[in-house]
PDB file of C-alpha atoms and ligand atoms in Angstrom:
ATOM      1  CA  MET A1093     108.121 122.874 127.113  1.00 76.00           C
ATOM      2  CA  SER A1094     111.368 123.412 125.672  1.00 89.00           C
ATOM      3  CA  LEU A1095     111.612 121.242 122.433  1.00 93.00           C
ATOM      4  CA  SER A1096     114.016 120.688 120.105  1.00 93.00           C
ATOM      5  CA  GLN A1097     112.431 121.742 116.552  1.00 90.00           C
ATOM      6  CA  GLU A1098     113.576 117.826 115.856  1.00 92.00           C
ATOM      7  CA  GLU A1099     112.125 116.703 118.624  1.00 93.00           C
ATOM      8  CA  ARG A1100     109.201 119.372 116.849  1.00 93.00           C
ATOM      9  CA  VAL A1101     108.875 117.386 114.028  1.00 93.00           C
ATOM     10  CA  MET A1102     108.981 113.851 115.503  1.00 94.00           C
ATOM     11  CA  GLY A1103     105.935 114.364 117.618  1.00 94.00           C
ATOM     12  CA  TYR A1104     103.956 116.623 114.645  1.00 95.00           C
ATOM     13  CA  ASP A1105     104.607 113.577 112.426  1.00 95.00           C
ATOM     14  CA  ALA A1106     103.355 111.243 115.612  1.00 95.00           C
ATOM     15  CA  TYR A1107      99.949 113.486 116.121  1.00 96.00           C
ATOM     16  CA  ILE A1108      98.701 113.483 112.303  1.00 96.00           C
ATOM     17  CA  THR A1109      99.948 109.570 111.912  1.00 96.00           C
ATOM     18  CA  GLU A1110      98.494 108.655 114.832  1.00 97.00           C
ATOM     19  CA  LEU A1111      95.393 110.607 114.439  1.00 98.00           C
ATOM     20  CA  CYS A1112      95.030 109.984 110.305  1.00 98.00           C
ATOM     21  CA  ALA A1113      96.881 107.864 109.087  1.00 98.00           C
ATOM     22  CA  LYS A1114      97.853 104.917 111.226  1.00 98.00           C
ATOM     23  CA  GLU A1115      99.414 101.902 108.838  1.00 98.00           C
ATOM     24  CA  ASP A1116      97.774  99.181 108.292  1.00 98.00           C
ATOM     25  CA  GLU A1117      99.246  95.828 107.298  1.00 98.00           C
ATOM     26  CA  ALA A1118      99.822  96.413 103.958  1.00 98.00           C
ATOM     27  CA  LEU A1119     101.557  99.214 104.879  1.00 98.00           C
ATOM     28  CA  ARG A1120     103.661  98.139 107.297  1.00 98.00           C
ATOM     29  CA  GLY A1121     104.460  95.016 105.394  1.00 98.00           C
ATOM     30  CA  ALA A1122     105.609  96.864 102.416  1.00 98.00           C
ATOM     31  CA  ARG A1123     107.698  99.501 104.346  1.00 98.00           C
ATOM     32  CA  LYS A1124     109.181  95.824 105.716  1.00 98.00           C
ATOM     33  CA  ARG A1125     109.723  94.669 103.187  1.00 98.00           C
ATOM     34  CA  ALA A1126     111.312  96.534 101.039  1.00 98.00           C
ATOM     35  CA  GLU A1127     114.094  97.443 104.652  1.00 98.00           C
ATOM     36  CA  LYS A1128     114.691  93.693 104.172  1.00 98.00           C
ATOM     37  CA  ALA A1129     115.515  94.300 100.435  1.00 97.00           C
ATOM     38  CA  GLY A1130     117.813  96.632 100.569  1.00 98.00           C
ATOM     39  CA  LEU A1131     115.589  98.818  99.505  1.00 98.00           C
ATOM     40  CA  PRO A1132     116.827 103.084 100.303  1.00 97.00           C
ATOM     41  CA  ALA A1133     114.047 104.241 102.774  1.00 96.00           C
ATOM     42  CA  ILE A1134     113.431 107.401 101.134  1.00 96.00           C
ATOM     43  CA  ALA A1135     109.527 106.625 100.550  1.00 98.00           C
ATOM     44  CA  VAL A1136     106.335 108.738 102.066  1.00 98.00           C
ATOM     45  CA  PRO A1137     106.364 108.804 106.031  1.00 97.00           C
ATOM     46  CA  ALA A1138     102.249 107.880 106.966  1.00 97.00           C
ATOM     47  CA  SER A1139     101.061 111.092 106.615  1.00 97.00           C
ATOM     48  CA  GLU A1140     102.004 112.011 103.121  1.00 97.00           C
ATOM     49  CA  GLY A1141     101.130 108.472 102.092  1.00 98.00           C
ATOM     50  CA  LYS A1142      97.466 110.194 103.275  1.00 98.00           C
ATOM     51  CA  LEU A1143      97.526 113.515 102.121  1.00 98.00           C
ATOM     52  CA  LEU A1144      98.329 112.015  98.752  1.00 98.00           C
ATOM     53  CA  HIS A1145      94.713 109.900  99.413  1.00 98.00           C
ATOM     54  CA  VAL A1146      92.227 112.283 100.416  1.00 98.00           C
ATOM     55  CA  LEU A1147      94.366 114.495  97.182  1.00 98.00           C
ATOM     56  CA  VAL A1148      92.917 112.255  94.625  1.00 98.00           C
ATOM     57  CA  ARG A1149      90.175 111.079  96.360  1.00 98.00           C
ATOM     58  CA  SER A1150      88.825 114.924  96.497  1.00 98.00           C
ATOM     59  CA  ILE A1151      88.610 115.381  92.988  1.00 98.00           C
ATOM     60  CA  ASN A1152      86.730 111.311  92.441  1.00 98.00           C
ATOM     61  CA  ALA A1153      90.288 110.450  89.814  1.00 98.00           C
ATOM     62  CA  LYS A1154      90.098 107.125  88.292  1.00 98.00           C
ATOM     63  CA  ARG A1155      93.961 107.788  86.496  1.00 98.00           C
ATOM     64  CA  ILE A1156      96.911 108.479  88.627  1.00 99.00           C
ATOM     65  CA  LEU A1157     100.737 108.248  86.652  1.00 99.00           C
ATOM     66  CA  GLU A1158     103.597 107.864  89.318  1.00 99.00           C
ATOM     67  CA  ILE A1159     107.455 108.573  87.944  1.00 99.00           C
ATOM     68  CA  GLY A1160     109.353 106.230  90.971  1.00 98.00           C
ATOM     69  CA  THR A1161     107.865 103.439  92.375  1.00 98.00           C
ATOM     70  CA  LEU A1162     110.420 102.228  95.252  1.00 98.00           C
ATOM     71  CA  GLY A1163     108.679 100.142  97.143  1.00 98.00           C
ATOM     72  CA  GLY A1164     105.047 100.836  96.117  1.00 98.00           C
ATOM     73  CA  TYR A1165     105.295 102.477  99.473  1.00 98.00           C
ATOM     74  CA  SER A1166     103.015 105.070  97.149  1.00 98.00           C
ATOM     75  CA  ALA A1167     101.100 103.745  95.971  1.00 99.00           C
ATOM     76  CA  ILE A1168      99.050 101.895  97.876  1.00 98.00           C
ATOM     77  CA  TRP A1169      98.521 105.129  99.248  1.00 98.00           C
ATOM     78  CA  MET A1170      97.776 106.790  95.590  1.00 99.00           C
ATOM     79  CA  ALA A1171      95.691 103.236  94.386  1.00 98.00           C
ATOM     80  CA  ARG A1172      93.683 102.892  97.932  1.00 98.00           C
ATOM     81  CA  ALA A1173      91.435 106.031  96.777  1.00 98.00           C
ATOM     82  CA  LEU A1174      90.486 104.731  93.568  1.00 98.00           C
ATOM     83  CA  PRO A1175      87.897 103.698  92.431  1.00 98.00           C
ATOM     84  CA  SER A1176      87.220  99.321  91.541  1.00 96.00           C
ATOM     85  CA  ASP A1177      88.112 100.268  87.974  1.00 97.00           C
ATOM     86  CA  GLY A1178      90.676 103.154  88.877  1.00 98.00           C
ATOM     87  CA  LYS A1179      93.907 102.679  87.371  1.00 98.00           C
ATOM     88  CA  LEU A1180      98.113 103.790  88.932  1.00 99.00           C
ATOM     89  CA  ILE A1181     100.544 103.643  86.252  1.00 98.00           C
ATOM     90  CA  SER A1182     103.662 103.435  87.779  1.00 99.00           C
ATOM     91  CA  LEU A1183     107.132 104.468  85.911  1.00 99.00           C
ATOM     92  CA  GLU A1184     110.338 102.441  87.818  1.00 98.00           C
ATOM     93  CA  LEU A1185     114.064 102.348  87.347  1.00 98.00           C
ATOM     94  CA  GLU A1186     115.165  99.621  88.594  1.00 98.00           C
ATOM     95  CA  GLN A1187     114.288  96.436  87.999  1.00 98.00           C
ATOM     96  CA  ARG A1188     114.724  94.975  91.622  1.00 98.00           C
ATOM     97  CA  HIS A1189     112.408  98.037  92.684  1.00 98.00           C
ATOM     98  CA  ALA A1190     109.759  97.252  90.656  1.00 98.00           C
ATOM     99  CA  GLU A1191     109.653  93.424  91.957  1.00 98.00           C
ATOM    100  CA  ILE A1192     109.364  94.599  95.673  1.00 98.00           C
ATOM    101  CA  ALA A1193     106.884  96.526  94.063  1.00 98.00           C
ATOM    102  CA  THR A1194     104.455  94.142  92.981  1.00 98.00           C
ATOM    103  CA  GLU A1195     105.500  92.034  95.769  1.00 98.00           C
ATOM    104  CA  ASN A1196     103.593  94.794  97.480  1.00 98.00           C
ATOM    105  CA  LEU A1197     101.129  96.091  96.349  1.00 98.00           C
ATOM    106  CA  LYS A1198     100.480  92.001  95.662  1.00 98.00           C
ATOM    107  CA  GLN A1199      99.848  91.719  99.188  1.00 98.00           C
ATOM    108  CA  ALA A1200      97.633  94.374  99.534  1.00 98.00           C
ATOM    109  CA  GLY A1201      95.397  93.294  97.311  1.00 98.00           C
ATOM    110  CA  LEU A1202      95.874  95.832  94.438  1.00 98.00           C
ATOM    111  CA  SER A1203      97.150  93.924  91.774  1.00 98.00           C
ATOM    112  CA  ASP A1204      94.529  94.980  89.518  1.00 97.00           C
ATOM    113  CA  ARG A1205      94.886  98.054  89.607  1.00 98.00           C
ATOM    114  CA  VAL A1206      98.632  98.949  89.850  1.00 98.00           C
ATOM    115  CA  GLU A1207     100.733  99.057  86.673  1.00 98.00           C
ATOM    116  CA  ILE A1208     104.834  99.109  86.888  1.00 98.00           C
ATOM    117  CA  ARG A1209     107.004 100.700  83.616  1.00 98.00           C
ATOM    118  CA  VAL A1210     109.789  99.429  83.840  1.00 98.00           C
ATOM    119  CA  GLY A1211     112.562 101.771  81.758  1.00 98.00           C
ATOM    120  CA  ALA A1212     113.753 105.380  82.094  1.00 98.00           C
ATOM    121  CA  ALA A1213     110.867 107.555  82.980  1.00 98.00           C
ATOM    122  CA  LEU A1214     110.816 110.413  80.754  1.00 98.00           C
ATOM    123  CA  ASP A1215     111.457 107.002  77.849  1.00 98.00           C
ATOM    124  CA  SER A1216     108.725 105.724  79.129  1.00 98.00           C
ATOM    125  CA  LEU A1217     107.005 108.711  79.365  1.00 98.00           C
ATOM    126  CA  ALA A1218     107.456 109.610  75.761  1.00 98.00           C
ATOM    127  CA  THR A1219     105.874 106.145  74.465  1.00 98.00           C
ATOM    128  CA  MET A1220     102.650 106.996  76.127  1.00 98.00           C
ATOM    129  CA  ARG A1221     102.466 110.396  74.141  1.00 96.00           C
ATOM    130  CA  THR A1222     102.986 107.987  71.289  1.00 96.00           C
ATOM    131  CA  ALA A1223      99.922 106.036  72.735  1.00 97.00           C
ATOM    132  CA  ASN A1224      97.519 108.582  72.636  1.00 93.00           C
ATOM    133  CA  GLU A1225      97.917 106.814  76.515  1.00 95.00           C
ATOM    134  CA  PRO A1226      93.919 108.278  77.727  1.00 97.00           C
ATOM    135  CA  LEU A1227      94.789 111.277  80.232  1.00 98.00           C
ATOM    136  CA  PHE A1228      95.320 111.246  83.837  1.00 98.00           C
ATOM    137  CA  ASP A1229      93.586 113.187  86.883  1.00 99.00           C
ATOM    138  CA  VAL A1230      97.452 112.866  89.081  1.00 99.00           C
ATOM    139  CA  VAL A1231     100.384 112.913  88.243  1.00 99.00           C
ATOM    140  CA  PHE A1232     103.160 112.537  91.421  1.00 99.00           C
ATOM    141  CA  ILE A1233     106.423 113.583  90.509  1.00 98.00           C
ATOM    142  CA  ASP A1234     109.266 111.387  93.172  1.00 98.00           C
ATOM    143  CA  ALA A1235     112.145 109.910  91.046  1.00 98.00           C
ATOM    144  CA  ASP A1236     115.725 111.951  90.440  1.00 98.00           C
ATOM    145  CA  LYS A1237     115.378 115.432  90.985  1.00 96.00           C
ATOM    146  CA  SER A1238     117.534 116.611  88.694  1.00 95.00           C
ATOM    147  CA  GLY A1239     114.956 115.166  86.215  1.00 97.00           C
ATOM    148  CA  TYR A1240     111.889 116.870  87.708  1.00 98.00           C
ATOM    149  CA  LEU A1241     111.615 119.969  84.860  1.00 98.00           C
ATOM    150  CA  ASP A1242     112.194 117.739  81.905  1.00 98.00           C
ATOM    151  CA  TYR A1243     108.818 115.582  83.495  1.00 98.00           C
ATOM    152  CA  LEU A1244     106.852 118.284  84.461  1.00 98.00           C
ATOM    153  CA  LYS A1245     107.122 119.127  80.857  1.00 98.00           C
ATOM    154  CA  ALA A1246     106.998 115.226  79.802  1.00 98.00           C
ATOM    155  CA  ALA A1247     104.104 114.678  82.043  1.00 98.00           C
ATOM    156  CA  LEU A1248     101.464 117.961  82.010  1.00 98.00           C
ATOM    157  CA  PRO A1249     100.042 116.535  77.721  1.00 97.00           C
ATOM    158  CA  LEU A1250      99.239 114.158  80.185  1.00 98.00           C
ATOM    159  CA  LEU A1251      97.479 115.350  82.922  1.00 98.00           C
ATOM    160  CA  ARG A1252      93.405 116.495  82.111  1.00 98.00           C
ATOM    161  CA  VAL A1253      92.543 120.334  83.008  1.00 98.00           C
ATOM    162  CA  GLY A1254      91.271 120.296  86.118  1.00 98.00           C
ATOM    163  CA  GLY A1255      93.980 117.481  87.056  1.00 98.00           C
ATOM    164  CA  LEU A1256      96.338 117.124  89.402  1.00 99.00           C
ATOM    165  CA  MET A1257     100.923 117.461  89.448  1.00 98.00           C
ATOM    166  CA  LEU A1258     102.087 116.466  92.839  1.00 99.00           C
ATOM    167  CA  ALA A1259     106.074 116.035  93.217  1.00 98.00           C
ATOM    168  CA  ASP A1260     107.722 115.299  96.440  1.00 98.00           C
ATOM    169  CA  ASN A1261     110.611 117.254  97.800  1.00 97.00           C
ATOM    170  CA  THR A1262     109.896 119.831  97.654  1.00 97.00           C
ATOM    171  CA  LEU A1263     110.865 121.811 100.023  1.00 96.00           C
ATOM    172  CA  SER A1264     114.001 121.764 101.749  1.00 90.00           C
ATOM    173  CA  ASP A1265     117.320 124.260 103.138  1.00 89.00           C
ATOM    174  CA  ILE A1266     117.994 125.763  99.714  1.00 89.00           C
ATOM    175  CA  VAL A1267     115.182 126.941  99.167  1.00 91.00           C
ATOM    176  CA  LEU A1268     116.419 129.341 101.678  1.00 91.00           C
ATOM    177  CA  ASP A1269     120.241 129.979  99.532  1.00 90.00           C
ATOM    178  CA  ARG A1270     118.646 132.249  96.585  1.00 89.00           C
ATOM    179  CA  THR A1271     122.084 132.101  94.234  1.00 91.00           C
ATOM    180  CA  ASN A1272     121.471 127.548  94.916  1.00 89.00           C
ATOM    181  CA  HIS A1273     119.277 126.630  91.939  1.00 88.00           C
ATOM    182  CA  GLU A1274     120.031 123.017  92.235  1.00 91.00           C
ATOM    183  CA  ARG A1275     117.108 119.554  92.387  1.00 92.00           C
ATOM    184  CA  THR A1276     113.647 120.614  92.269  1.00 96.00           C
ATOM    185  CA  LYS A1277     114.039 124.357  92.668  1.00 96.00           C
ATOM    186  CA  PRO A1278     113.536 123.985  89.074  1.00 96.00           C
ATOM    187  CA  TYR A1279     110.345 122.127  89.041  1.00 98.00           C
ATOM    188  CA  CYS A1280     109.138 124.711  91.781  1.00 97.00           C
ATOM    189  CA  ALA A1281     110.338 127.768  89.831  1.00 97.00           C
ATOM    190  CA  ALA A1282     108.558 126.082  86.321  1.00 98.00           C
ATOM    191  CA  ALA A1283     105.610 125.052  88.347  1.00 98.00           C
ATOM    192  CA  ALA A1284     104.983 128.811  90.057  1.00 98.00           C
ATOM    193  CA  ALA A1285     105.719 130.203  86.458  1.00 98.00           C
ATOM    194  CA  HIS A1286     103.456 128.027  84.154  1.00 98.00           C
ATOM    195  CA  PRO A1287     100.160 129.382  82.774  1.00 98.00           C
ATOM    196  CA  ALA A1288      97.947 126.695  82.834  1.00 98.00           C
ATOM    197  CA  LEU A1289      98.981 125.748  86.892  1.00 98.00           C
ATOM    198  CA  LEU A1290      97.618 127.038  90.215  1.00 98.00           C
ATOM    199  CA  SER A1291     100.575 126.300  92.465  1.00 98.00           C
ATOM    200  CA  VAL A1292     101.329 126.109  96.585  1.00 98.00           C
ATOM    201  CA  ILE A1293     103.864 124.327  97.792  1.00 98.00           C
ATOM    202  CA  THR A1294     102.929 122.637 101.589  1.00 97.00           C
ATOM    203  CA  PRO A1295     105.162 121.868 103.944  1.00 96.00           C
ATOM    204  CA  ALA A1296     105.741 118.237 104.389  1.00 95.00           C
ATOM    205  CA  LEU A1297     107.089 116.768 107.923  1.00 94.00           C
ATOM    206  CA  ARG A1298     109.688 113.452 106.908  1.00 88.00           C
ATOM    207  CA  ASP A1299     110.274 111.983 111.030  1.00 80.00           C
ATOM    208  CA  ASP A1300     112.753 114.411 112.406  1.00 84.00           C
ATOM    209  CA  HIS A1301     112.552 117.390 109.734  1.00 91.00           C
ATOM    210  CA  ILE A1302     110.440 119.488 106.594  1.00 94.00           C
ATOM    211  CA  ASP A1303     110.571 118.990 102.783  1.00 96.00           C
ATOM    212  CA  GLY A1304     107.301 119.593 100.823  1.00 97.00           C
ATOM    213  CA  LEU A1305     105.361 118.745  98.510  1.00 98.00           C
ATOM    214  CA  MET A1306     104.025 121.174  95.434  1.00 98.00           C
ATOM    215  CA  ILE A1307     100.816 120.768  94.506  1.00 98.00           C
ATOM    216  CA  SER A1308     100.101 121.981  90.854  1.00 98.00           C
ATOM    217  CA  LEU A1309      96.331 122.076  89.080  1.00 98.00           C
ATOM    218  CA  LYS A1310      96.336 122.393  85.578  1.00 98.00           C
ATOM    219  CA  ILE A1311      93.586 124.717  84.884  1.00 98.00           C
ATOM    220  CA  SER A1312      93.680 125.525  80.749  1.00 98.00           C
ATOM    221  CA  ASP A1313      95.661 123.698  78.622  1.00 96.00           C
ATOM    222  CA  ALA A1314      98.035 127.192  77.980  1.00 96.00           C
ATOM    223  CA  GLN A1315     101.569 126.597  76.948  1.00 93.00           C
ATOM    224  CA  GLY A1316     104.724 127.201  79.569  1.00 80.00           C
TER     225      GLY A1316
HETATM  226  C1  LIG B2068     111.610 108.552  96.313  1.00 79.04           C
HETATM  227  S1  LIG B2068     112.041 107.284  95.079  1.00 79.04           S
HETATM  228  C2  LIG B2068     110.297 107.255  95.526  1.00 79.04           C
HETATM  229  C3  LIG B2068     109.369 107.201  96.536  1.00 79.04           C
HETATM  230  C4  LIG B2068     108.029 106.385  96.230  1.00 79.04           C
HETATM  231  N1  LIG B2068     107.073 107.107  95.377  1.00 79.04           N
HETATM  232  C5  LIG B2068     107.163 106.012  97.957  1.00 79.04           C
HETATM  233  O1  LIG B2068     107.467 106.987  98.457  1.00 79.04           O
HETATM  234  O2  LIG B2068     106.654 105.312  98.030  1.00 79.04           O
HETATM  235  C6  LIG B2068     113.202 107.194  93.703  1.00 79.04           C
HETATM  236  C7  LIG B2068     112.949 106.271  93.172  1.00 79.04           C
HETATM  237  O3  LIG B2068     112.453 106.510  91.452  1.00 79.04           O
HETATM  238  C8  LIG B2068     113.514 106.205  91.172  1.00 79.04           C
HETATM  239  N2  LIG B2068     114.142 105.875  90.010  1.00 79.04           N
HETATM  240  C9  LIG B2068     115.223 107.117  89.944  1.00 79.04           C
HETATM  241  N3  LIG B2068     115.549 107.779  88.423  1.00 79.04           N
HETATM  242  C10 LIG B2068     114.301 107.779  87.944  1.00 79.04           C
HETATM  243  C11 LIG B2068     114.432 107.620  86.216  1.00 79.04           C
HETATM  244  N4  LIG B2068     114.792 107.994  85.645  1.00 79.04           N
HETATM  245  N5  LIG B2068     113.417 106.671  86.055  1.00 79.04           N
HETATM  246  C12 LIG B2068     112.465 105.998  86.393  1.00 79.04           C
HETATM  247  N6  LIG B2068     112.897 106.219  88.501  1.00 79.04           N
HETATM  248  C13 LIG B2068     113.778 106.277  88.191  1.00 79.04           C
HETATM  249  C14 LIG B2068     114.664 105.028  91.425  1.00 79.04           C
HETATM  250  O4  LIG B2068     115.227 103.918  91.562  1.00 79.04           O
HETATM  251  C15 LIG B2068     113.007 104.932  93.099  1.00 79.04           C
HETATM  252  O5  LIG B2068     113.083 104.035  92.938  1.00 79.04           O
END
């Protein structure tokens, strides 16, 4: 069978989605509502949503912090892995995105488990640290790519030892250029070298191309 690289990636993703990550009405509706409202189509694909779901479940997470809500699609996948008394707090800059996400989470029956905080994530994170917000079991970074390193510094103190720091969009062609230090590469370098983190990047399929999710287990309170 002779397939182009694009066809191969699309086929792999379709296979994973069909086998393990079929969308139900709430997930399909969330995607459609976001599209209708003109939000960019940059939510994680279903296959990665399921990966996030499994990671959350695997450590019995009760508290999740998401940075970058968009229309709430990844929030639905993760919040569904929480127990009924669990909580996901999602930080979003755009009021309009937060409104669509609020509706999507309501339609998914998750309003009681998810809280969206509108504002620049770094400001929200600073407020959370000052307020002594209880620690999180999972942090998922998926906002502006240039901010990832700052989000790591600001969010790591809010993550419990044994918790997972997850970062989307961490594998693209720029990793092949050793002279390029843009986008999420500074984050990846810092997380990989951090003494408190045990890290790996797992490839994640995106329709026709490959991206990645960096998974870092917090193993101590060591300072970077
Ligand atoms: C890639 S989308 C998030 C996708 C979402 N996690 C999903 O998979 O369904 C990135 C989101 O981050 C938001 N964002 C960008 N800069 C931000 C900032 N400084 N603080 C908070 N949110 C920000 C954008 O408005 C956008 O909604």
